[in-house]
XYZ file of C-alpha atoms in Angstrom:
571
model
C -41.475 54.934 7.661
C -40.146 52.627 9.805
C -36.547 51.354 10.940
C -36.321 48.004 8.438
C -35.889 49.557 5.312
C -34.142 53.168 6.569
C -30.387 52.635 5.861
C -27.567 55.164 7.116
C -28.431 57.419 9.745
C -28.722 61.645 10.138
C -25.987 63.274 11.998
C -26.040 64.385 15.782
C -24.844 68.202 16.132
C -21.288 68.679 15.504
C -20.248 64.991 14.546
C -19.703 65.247 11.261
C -15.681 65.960 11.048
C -14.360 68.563 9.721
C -11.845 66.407 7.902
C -12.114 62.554 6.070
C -9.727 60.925 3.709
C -12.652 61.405 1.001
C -15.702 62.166 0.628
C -18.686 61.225 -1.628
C -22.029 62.824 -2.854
C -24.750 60.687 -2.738
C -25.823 57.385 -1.880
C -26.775 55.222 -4.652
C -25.615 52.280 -6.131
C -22.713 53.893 -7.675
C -21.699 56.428 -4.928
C -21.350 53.489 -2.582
C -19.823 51.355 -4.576
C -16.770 53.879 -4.606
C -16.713 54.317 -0.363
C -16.638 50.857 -0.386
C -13.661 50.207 -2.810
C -11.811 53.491 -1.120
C -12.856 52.440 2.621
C -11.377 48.592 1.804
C -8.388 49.999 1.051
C -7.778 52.065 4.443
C -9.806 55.196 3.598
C -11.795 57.099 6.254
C -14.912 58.030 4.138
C -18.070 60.144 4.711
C -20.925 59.468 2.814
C -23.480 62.319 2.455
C -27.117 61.695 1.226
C -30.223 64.548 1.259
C -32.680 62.274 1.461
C -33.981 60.542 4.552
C -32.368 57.213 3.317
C -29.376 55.819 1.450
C -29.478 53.944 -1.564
C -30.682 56.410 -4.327
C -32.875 54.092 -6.612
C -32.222 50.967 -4.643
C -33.876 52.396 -1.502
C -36.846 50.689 -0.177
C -39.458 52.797 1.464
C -42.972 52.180 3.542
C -46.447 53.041 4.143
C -49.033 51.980 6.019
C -47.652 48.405 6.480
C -46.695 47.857 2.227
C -43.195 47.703 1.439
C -42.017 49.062 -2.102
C -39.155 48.963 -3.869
C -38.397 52.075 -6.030
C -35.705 51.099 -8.798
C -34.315 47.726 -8.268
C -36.569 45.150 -10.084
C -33.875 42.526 -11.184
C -30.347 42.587 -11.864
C -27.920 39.483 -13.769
C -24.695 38.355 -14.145
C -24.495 37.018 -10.868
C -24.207 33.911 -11.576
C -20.812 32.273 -9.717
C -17.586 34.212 -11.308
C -20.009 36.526 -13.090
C -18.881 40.123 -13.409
C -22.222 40.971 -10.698
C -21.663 38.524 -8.223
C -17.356 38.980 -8.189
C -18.095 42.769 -7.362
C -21.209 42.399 -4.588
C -19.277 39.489 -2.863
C -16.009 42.038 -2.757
C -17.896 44.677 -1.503
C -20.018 43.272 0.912
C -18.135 39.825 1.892
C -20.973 38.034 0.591
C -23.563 39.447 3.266
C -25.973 40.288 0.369
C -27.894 37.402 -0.682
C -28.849 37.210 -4.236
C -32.124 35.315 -5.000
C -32.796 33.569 -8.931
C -36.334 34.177 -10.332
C -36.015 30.929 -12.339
C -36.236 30.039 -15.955
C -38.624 33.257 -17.046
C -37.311 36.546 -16.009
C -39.442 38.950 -18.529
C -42.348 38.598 -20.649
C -43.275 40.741 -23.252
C -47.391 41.634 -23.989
C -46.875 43.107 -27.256
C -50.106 44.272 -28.992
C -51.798 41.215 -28.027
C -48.515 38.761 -28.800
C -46.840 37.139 -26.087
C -43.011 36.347 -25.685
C -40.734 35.179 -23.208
C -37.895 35.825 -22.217
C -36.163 31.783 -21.262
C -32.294 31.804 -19.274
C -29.671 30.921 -21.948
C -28.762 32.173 -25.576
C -29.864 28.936 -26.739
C -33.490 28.564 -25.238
C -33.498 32.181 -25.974
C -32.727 31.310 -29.906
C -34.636 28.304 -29.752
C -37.479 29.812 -29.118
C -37.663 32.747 -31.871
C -36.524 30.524 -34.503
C -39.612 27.799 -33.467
C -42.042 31.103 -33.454
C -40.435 32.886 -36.520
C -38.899 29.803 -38.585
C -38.803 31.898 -42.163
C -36.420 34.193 -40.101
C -33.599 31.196 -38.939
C -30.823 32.823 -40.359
C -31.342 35.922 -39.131
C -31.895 34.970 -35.702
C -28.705 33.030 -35.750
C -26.897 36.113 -36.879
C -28.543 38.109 -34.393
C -26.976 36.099 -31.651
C -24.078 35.971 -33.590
C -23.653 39.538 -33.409
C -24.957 40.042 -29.850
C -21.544 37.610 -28.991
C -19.217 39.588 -30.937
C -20.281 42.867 -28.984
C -19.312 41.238 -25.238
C -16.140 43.553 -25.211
C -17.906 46.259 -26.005
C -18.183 47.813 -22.772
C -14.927 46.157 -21.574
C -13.508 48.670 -24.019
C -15.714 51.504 -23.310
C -14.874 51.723 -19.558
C -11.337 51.244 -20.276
C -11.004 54.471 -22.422
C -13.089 56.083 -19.780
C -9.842 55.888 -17.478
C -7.062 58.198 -17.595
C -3.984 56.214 -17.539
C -1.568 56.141 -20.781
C -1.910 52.058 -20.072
C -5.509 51.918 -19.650
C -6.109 54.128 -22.874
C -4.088 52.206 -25.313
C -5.617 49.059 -23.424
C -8.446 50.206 -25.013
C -7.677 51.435 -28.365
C -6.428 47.951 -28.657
C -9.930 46.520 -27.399
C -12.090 48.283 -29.401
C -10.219 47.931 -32.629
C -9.904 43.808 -32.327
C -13.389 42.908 -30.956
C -15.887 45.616 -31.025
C -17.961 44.959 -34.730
C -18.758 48.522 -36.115
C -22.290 47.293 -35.653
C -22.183 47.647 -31.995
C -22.164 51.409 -32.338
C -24.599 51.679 -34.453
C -27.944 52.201 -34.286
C -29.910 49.192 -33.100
C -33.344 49.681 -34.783
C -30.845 50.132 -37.744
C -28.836 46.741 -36.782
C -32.091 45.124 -36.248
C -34.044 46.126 -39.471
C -30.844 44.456 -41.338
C -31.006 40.945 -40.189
C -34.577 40.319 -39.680
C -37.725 41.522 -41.969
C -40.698 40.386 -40.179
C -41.729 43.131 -37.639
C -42.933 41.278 -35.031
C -39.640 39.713 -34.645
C -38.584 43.050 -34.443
C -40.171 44.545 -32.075
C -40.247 41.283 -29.918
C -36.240 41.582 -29.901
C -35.727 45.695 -29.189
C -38.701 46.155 -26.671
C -36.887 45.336 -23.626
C -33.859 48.044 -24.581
C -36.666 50.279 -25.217
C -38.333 50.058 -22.244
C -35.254 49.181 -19.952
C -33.277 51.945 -20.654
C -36.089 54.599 -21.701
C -35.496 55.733 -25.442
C -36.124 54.821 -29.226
C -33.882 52.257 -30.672
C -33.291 54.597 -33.695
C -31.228 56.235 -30.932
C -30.087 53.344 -28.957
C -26.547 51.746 -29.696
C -26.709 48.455 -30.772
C -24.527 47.136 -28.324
C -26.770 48.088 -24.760
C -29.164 45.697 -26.978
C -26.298 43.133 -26.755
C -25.650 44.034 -22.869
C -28.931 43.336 -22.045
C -29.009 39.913 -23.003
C -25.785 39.324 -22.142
C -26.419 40.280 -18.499
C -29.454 38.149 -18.346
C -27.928 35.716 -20.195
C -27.507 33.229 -16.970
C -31.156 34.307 -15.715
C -32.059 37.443 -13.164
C -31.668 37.532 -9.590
C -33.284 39.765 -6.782
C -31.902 40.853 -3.411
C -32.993 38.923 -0.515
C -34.704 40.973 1.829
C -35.721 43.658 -0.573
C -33.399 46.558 -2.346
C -32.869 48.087 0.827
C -30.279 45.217 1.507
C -28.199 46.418 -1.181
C -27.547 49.430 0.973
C -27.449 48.398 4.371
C -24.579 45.843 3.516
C -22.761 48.138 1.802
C -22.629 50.804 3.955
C -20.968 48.595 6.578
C -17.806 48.225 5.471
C -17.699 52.009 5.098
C -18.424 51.850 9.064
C -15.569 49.461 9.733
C -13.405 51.497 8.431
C -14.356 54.690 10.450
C -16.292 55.767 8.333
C -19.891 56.717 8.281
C -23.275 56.882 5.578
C -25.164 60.294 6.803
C -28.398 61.067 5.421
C -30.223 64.129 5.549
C -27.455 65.918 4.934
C -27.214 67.599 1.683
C -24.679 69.112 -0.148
C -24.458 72.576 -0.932
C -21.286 72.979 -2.913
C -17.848 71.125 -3.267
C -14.800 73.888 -2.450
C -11.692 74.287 -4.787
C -8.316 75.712 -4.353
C -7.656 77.128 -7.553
C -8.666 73.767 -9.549
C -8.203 71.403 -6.766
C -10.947 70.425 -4.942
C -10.688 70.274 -1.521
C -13.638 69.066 0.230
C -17.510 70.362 0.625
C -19.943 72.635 2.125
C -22.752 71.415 3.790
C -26.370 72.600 3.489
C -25.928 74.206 7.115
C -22.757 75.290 6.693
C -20.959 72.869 8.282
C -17.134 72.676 5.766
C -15.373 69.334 5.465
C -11.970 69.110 4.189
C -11.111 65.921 1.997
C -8.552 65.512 -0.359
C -10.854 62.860 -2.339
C -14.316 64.445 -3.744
C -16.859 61.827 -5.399
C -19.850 63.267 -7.006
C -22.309 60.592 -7.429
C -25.021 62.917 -8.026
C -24.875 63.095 -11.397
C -23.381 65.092 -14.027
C -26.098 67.672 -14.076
C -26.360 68.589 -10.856
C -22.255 68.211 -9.942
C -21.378 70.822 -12.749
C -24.235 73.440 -12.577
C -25.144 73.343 -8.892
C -22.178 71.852 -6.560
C -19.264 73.371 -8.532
C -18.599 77.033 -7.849
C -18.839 79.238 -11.504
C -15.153 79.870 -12.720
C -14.574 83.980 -12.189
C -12.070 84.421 -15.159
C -12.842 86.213 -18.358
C -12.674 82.821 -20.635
C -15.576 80.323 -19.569
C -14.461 76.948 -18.837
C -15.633 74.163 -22.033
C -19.232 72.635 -21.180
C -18.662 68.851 -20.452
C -23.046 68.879 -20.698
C -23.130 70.331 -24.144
C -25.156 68.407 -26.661
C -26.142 65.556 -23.805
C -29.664 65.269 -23.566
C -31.445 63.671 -19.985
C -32.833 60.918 -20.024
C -36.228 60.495 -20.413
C -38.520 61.338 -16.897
C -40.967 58.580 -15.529
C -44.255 57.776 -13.979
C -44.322 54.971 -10.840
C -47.650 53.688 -9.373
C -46.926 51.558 -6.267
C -49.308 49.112 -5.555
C -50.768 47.796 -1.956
C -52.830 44.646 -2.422
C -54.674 42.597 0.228
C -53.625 38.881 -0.352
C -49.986 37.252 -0.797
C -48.786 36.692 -4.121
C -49.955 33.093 -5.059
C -53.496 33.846 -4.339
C -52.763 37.557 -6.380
C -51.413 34.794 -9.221
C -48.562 37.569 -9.404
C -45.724 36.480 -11.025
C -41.812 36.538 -10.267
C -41.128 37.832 -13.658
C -41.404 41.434 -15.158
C -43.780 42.243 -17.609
C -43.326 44.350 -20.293
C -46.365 45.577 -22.054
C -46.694 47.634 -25.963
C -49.498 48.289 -28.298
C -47.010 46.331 -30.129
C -44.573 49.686 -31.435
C -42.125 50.095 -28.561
C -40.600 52.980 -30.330
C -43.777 54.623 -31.413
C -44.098 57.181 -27.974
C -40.766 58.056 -28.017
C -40.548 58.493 -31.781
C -43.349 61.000 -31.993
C -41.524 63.539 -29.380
C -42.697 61.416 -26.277
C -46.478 61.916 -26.941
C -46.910 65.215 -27.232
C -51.069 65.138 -26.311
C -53.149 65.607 -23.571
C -54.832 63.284 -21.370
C -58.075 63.625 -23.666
C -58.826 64.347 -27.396
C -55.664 62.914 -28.731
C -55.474 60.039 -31.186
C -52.454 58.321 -30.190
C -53.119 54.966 -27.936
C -53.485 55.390 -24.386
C -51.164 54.131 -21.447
C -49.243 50.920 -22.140
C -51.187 50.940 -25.643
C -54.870 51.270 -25.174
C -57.426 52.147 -27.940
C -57.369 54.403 -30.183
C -59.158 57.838 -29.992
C -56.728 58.768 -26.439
C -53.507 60.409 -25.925
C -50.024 58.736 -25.356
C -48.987 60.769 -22.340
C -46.830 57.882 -21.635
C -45.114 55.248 -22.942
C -45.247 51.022 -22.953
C -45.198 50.035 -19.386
C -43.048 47.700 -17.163
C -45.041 45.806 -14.509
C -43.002 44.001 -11.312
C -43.816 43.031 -8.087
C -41.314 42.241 -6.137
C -43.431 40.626 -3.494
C -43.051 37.409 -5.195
C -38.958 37.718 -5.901
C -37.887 38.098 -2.299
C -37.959 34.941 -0.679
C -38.637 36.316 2.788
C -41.097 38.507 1.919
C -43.961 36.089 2.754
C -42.782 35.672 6.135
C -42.353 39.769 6.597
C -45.176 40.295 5.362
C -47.947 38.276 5.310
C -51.300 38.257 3.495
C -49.756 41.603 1.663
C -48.642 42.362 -1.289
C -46.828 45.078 -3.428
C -45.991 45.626 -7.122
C -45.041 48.467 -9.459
C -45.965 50.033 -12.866
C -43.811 52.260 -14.507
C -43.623 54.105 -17.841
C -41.808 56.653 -19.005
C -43.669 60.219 -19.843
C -43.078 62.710 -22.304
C -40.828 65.889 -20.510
C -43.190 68.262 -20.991
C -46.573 66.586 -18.898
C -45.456 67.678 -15.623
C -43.533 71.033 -16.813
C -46.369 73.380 -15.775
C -45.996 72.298 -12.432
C -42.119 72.425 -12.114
C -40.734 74.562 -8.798
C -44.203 74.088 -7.167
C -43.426 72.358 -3.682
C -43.586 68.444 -2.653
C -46.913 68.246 -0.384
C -47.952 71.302 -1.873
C -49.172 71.065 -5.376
C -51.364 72.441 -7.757
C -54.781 70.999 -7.502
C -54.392 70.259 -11.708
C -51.252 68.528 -10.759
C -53.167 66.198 -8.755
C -55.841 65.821 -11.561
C -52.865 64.794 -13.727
C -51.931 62.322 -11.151
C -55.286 60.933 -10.598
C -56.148 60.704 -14.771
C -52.534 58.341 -15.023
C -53.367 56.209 -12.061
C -57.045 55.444 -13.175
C -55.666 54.283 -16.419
C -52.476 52.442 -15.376
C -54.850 50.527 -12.850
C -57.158 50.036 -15.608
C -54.561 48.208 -17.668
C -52.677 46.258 -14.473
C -57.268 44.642 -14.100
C -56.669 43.766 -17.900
C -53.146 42.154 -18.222
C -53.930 40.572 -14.153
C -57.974 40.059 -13.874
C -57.352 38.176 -10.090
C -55.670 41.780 -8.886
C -59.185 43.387 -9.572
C -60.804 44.380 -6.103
C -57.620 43.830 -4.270
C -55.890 46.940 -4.812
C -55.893 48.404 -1.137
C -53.793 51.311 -1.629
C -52.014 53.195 -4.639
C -49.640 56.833 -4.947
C -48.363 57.518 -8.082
C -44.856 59.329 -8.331
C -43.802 61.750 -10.961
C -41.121 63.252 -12.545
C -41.797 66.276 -9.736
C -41.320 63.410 -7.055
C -38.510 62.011 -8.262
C -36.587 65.088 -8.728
C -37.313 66.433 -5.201
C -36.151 62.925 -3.623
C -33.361 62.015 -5.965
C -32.306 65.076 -7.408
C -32.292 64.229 -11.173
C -32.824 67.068 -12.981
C -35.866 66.636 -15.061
C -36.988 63.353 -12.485
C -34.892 61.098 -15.449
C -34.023 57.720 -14.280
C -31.117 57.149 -16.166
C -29.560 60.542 -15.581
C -28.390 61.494 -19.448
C -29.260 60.044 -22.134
C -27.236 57.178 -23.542
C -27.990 57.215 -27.328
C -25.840 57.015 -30.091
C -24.554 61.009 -30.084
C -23.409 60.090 -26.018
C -21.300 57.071 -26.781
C -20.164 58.433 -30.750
C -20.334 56.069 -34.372
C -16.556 54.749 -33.671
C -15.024 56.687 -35.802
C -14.852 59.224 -33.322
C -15.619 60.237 -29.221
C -19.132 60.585 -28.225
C -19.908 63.621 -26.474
C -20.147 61.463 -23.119
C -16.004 60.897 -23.535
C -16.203 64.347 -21.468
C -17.466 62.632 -18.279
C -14.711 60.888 -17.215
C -14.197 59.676 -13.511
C -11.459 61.503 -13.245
C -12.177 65.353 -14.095
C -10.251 68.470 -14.952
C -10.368 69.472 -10.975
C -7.799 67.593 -8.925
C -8.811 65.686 -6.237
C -12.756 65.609 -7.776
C -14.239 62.309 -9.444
C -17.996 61.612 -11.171
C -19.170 57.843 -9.903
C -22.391 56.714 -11.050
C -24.523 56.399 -14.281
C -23.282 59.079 -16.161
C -19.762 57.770 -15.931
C -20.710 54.808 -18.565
C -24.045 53.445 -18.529
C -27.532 53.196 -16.580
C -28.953 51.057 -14.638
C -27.974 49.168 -11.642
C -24.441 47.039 -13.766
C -23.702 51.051 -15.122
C -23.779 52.532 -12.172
C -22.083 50.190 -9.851
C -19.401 50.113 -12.503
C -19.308 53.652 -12.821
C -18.708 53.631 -9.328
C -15.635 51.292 -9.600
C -14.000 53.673 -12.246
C -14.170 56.450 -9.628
C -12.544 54.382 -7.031
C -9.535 53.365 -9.478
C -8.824 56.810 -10.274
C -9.135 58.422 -6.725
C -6.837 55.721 -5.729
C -2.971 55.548 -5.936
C -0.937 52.889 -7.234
C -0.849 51.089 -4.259
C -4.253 50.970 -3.625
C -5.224 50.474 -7.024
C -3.093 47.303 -6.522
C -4.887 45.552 -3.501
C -8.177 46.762 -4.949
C -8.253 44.696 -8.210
C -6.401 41.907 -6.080
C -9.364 41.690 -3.923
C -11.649 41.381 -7.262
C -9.338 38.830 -8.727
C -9.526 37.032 -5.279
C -13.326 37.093 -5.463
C -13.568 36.255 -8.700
C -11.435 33.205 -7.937
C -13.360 32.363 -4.665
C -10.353 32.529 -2.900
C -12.731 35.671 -0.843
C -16.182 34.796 1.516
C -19.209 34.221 -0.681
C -22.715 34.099 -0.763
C -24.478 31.419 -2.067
C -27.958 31.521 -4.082
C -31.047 30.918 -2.445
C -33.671 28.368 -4.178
């Protein structure tokens, strides 16, 4: 590893204090976010991260001279005023630098069929309805529908808060401008405006494959969030992902604060049902009257929180969530720069033209050999499915300075999403220390997701240089999902409930039935980078008192008003 892409810094004996205004657990997107919005408003905050870097899936690591990005592949709505660009320019004063990817941010490969994905509703509509014409007046109610669901998650996060205000804010919401349909179901949504499958599947395989489950369990609205936040086209950070975290974690600096990594958590401490700071892994207590878990909901209730000693058990908040769905990520080292690689700037999405069909049939429940499912991405029949449609992205070619860091190199990434099970065997065996079939398992995946990255990209043939695969096992070791999910929970149709009534996720408020404790993150409202910087903005209005609450969502309205420093786009 080396010093461009580590971000926060471990502590020198004895200088972590014993007391901060708050504190937070963990460093991602969502868990800064929060020390940000608390540290702008006057709070002393300490930031504490086990792994060797800060950022959680927007870190950036190294090895032997390639750069890779782990999570962050593109992100929207940062367009000026958007609801992306308002909240990075607050919290970072416009030092991160957003750069667009142009015109085509995905394609889909999809059994042979190829769509893109153009900026704009109407290129977007355009183009189905010139590729599908018998299906015009479905598309147009599509789109339609996919416009009347924009206050959908407006609504959501609003109930998520506790205020009397804020709640009937959103009763209000949700009852004037969220269509029944956006609860519902999207295959189901889907399936009712359109007959022709391809259309179909060309319309629900990025929510499949972007947030990692089968759109018969899928709300229709996180369909309608995804192209709404792409809506304006994609953007990617300049300098890599690792930017994302090194500007945020100064203004938790300037404020007296600090980001410490390597410095796990071993339990939060309560006063009856008030939390009242943390423990570390060495021992070392801090006292805060602010606690922010952005570790996750797992891993906050059954690890960090001590067991309640009376006879009645406390209710489950977990009961009846399911995690999300665990992953595979091969990270690419290529000799030659991206032009001569013809890699593109765009994602690629690639099916054997059923997005659903892996997750559908219990997330491929075969093994490597023998099965009759198709093989990785959607090979031939005659394999097994021991993982799902894949996601190809190379960041190399997004980052504008990346030919000038890195020349004559590049990197890219294939992910998919694997069935639970694959790598169970293996679970509590030791990073650096596995099971000699666990590498098998590792080398079987990689020789067939190189196998398909030579078929969908012939020129990268001969130039891969150097490859690791990580696992469910990794990612649970480094980022302490249970499971190695990416999403943390689920977020299906039983998390988010049918409208009439709350969805089971309605538990995992910000605020939570401990004083003085808050969840930031994805599991507060939604995955991905938009959830979980939003989730961390929840957590940051709660923790906060009226006062602070005030000058916080002044500071949004001034940077949503560009009365605030900016950042502007980079060709």
């Amino acid at each position: 590893m080396t010093r461009g892409v580590l971000v926060g810094r471990r502590p020198a004996p004895g200088e972590v204090a014993d007391a901060y205004d708050a504190v937070v657990i963990g460093s991602g997107a969502g868990g800064l976010t929060t020390a940000v919005c608390l540290a702008r408003q006057g709070r002393r905050v300490a930031v504490f991260e086990q792994h060797y870097t800060a950022g959680g899936y927007t870190h950036a690591y190294r090895r032997r001279g390639w750069e890779w990005d782990v999570g962050i592949h593109y992100v929207g709505q940062l367009a000026p005023r958007e609801p992306v660009r308002v909240l990075s320019d607050y919290l970072t004063g416009g030092a991160l630098r957003w750069a667009p990817l142009g015109d085509l941010y995905d394609e889909y490969r999809l059994g042979g069929e190829v769509h893109r994905a153009p900026v704009g509703f109407d290129a977007y509509r355009a183009g189905l309805i010139a590729r599908f014409p018998a299906e015009r007046a479905g598309i147009e109610a599509l789109f339609r529908l996919i416009a009347r669901c924009r206050a959908t998650m407006p609504a959501l996060a609003l109930g998520r808060l506790s205020g009397p205000v804020a709640r009937r804010l959103a009763r209000l919401l949700r009852a004037a401008a969220v269509p029944p349909e956006a609860l519902r179901p999207a295959r189901e949504v889907v399936a009712g405006l359109v007959r022709d499958e391809r259309l179909r599947q060309a319309v629900l395989t990025p929510s499949v494959l972007l947030l990692a489950d089968s759109s018969s369990r899928l709300p229709f609205f996180l369909l309608a969030v995804l192209f709404e936040h792409f809506r304006t086209g994609a953007w990617y950070p300049v300098g890599g992902s690792a930017a994302i975290a090194r500007a945020l974690a100064e203004p938790v600096r300037a404020a007296g604060g600090e980001v410490f990594v390597r410095t796990p958590v071993a339990r939060i401490t309560l006063d009856g049902t008030r939390a009242t700071g943390v423990v570390l892994a060495d021992g070392t207590r801090v006292r805060a009257p602010v606690v922010v878990s952005a570790a996750g909901a797992h891993h906050t209730y059954r690890t960090l929180l001590p067991r309640p000693s009376g006879a009645a058990p406390e209710p489950d908040p977990l009961e009846g969530l399911r995690n999300g769905y665990p992953f595979v990520l091969l990270f690419l080292g290529l000799d030659g720069d991206p032009a001569e690689l013809g890699l593109p700037r765009h994602n690629l999405m690639v099916t054997d033209g059923d997005c659903d069909a892996f997750f559908d049939a219990g997330a491929g429940k075969g093994v490597l050999d023998g099965g009759t499912g198709p093989a990785p991405g959607g090979g031939p029949a005659g394999s097994a499915a021991p993982t799902s449609g894949l996601f190809l992205s190379f960041s190399c070619a997004k980052d504008p300075t990346w030919t000038a860091r890195h020349p004559g190199r590049s990197t890219g990434e294939i992910l998919a999403f694997v069935d639970p099970e694959l790598f169970a065997p293996f679970r509590g065996s030791r990073w650096r220390d596995r099971d000699p079939e666990y590498l098998a398992l590792k080398a079987a995946l990689t020789e067939r997701l190189l196998d398909r990255l030579y078929r969908e990209l012939p020129r990268t043939r001969g130039r891969v240089a150097y490859h690791e695969l990580g696992t469910p096992l990794t990612a649970e070791h480094f980022a302490g999902w249970p499971g190695g999910s990416l999403y943390g929970l689920a977020k299906d149709v039983a998390a988010f409930g049918d409208g009439h009534g709350p969805g089971l996720a309605d538990r995992l408020r910000p605020r939570t039935a401990h004083e003085g404790l808050y969840l930031a993150g994805q599991d507060v409202l939604a995955g991905g980078f938009m959830g979980a910087v939003t989730g961390g903005l929840l957590a940051a209005h709660e923790a906060l008192d009226r006062r602070g609450r005030a000058r916080l969502w002044t500071g949004l309205l001034a940077s949503a008003t560009g009365r605030s420093r900016g950042a502007s786009d980079l060709a």
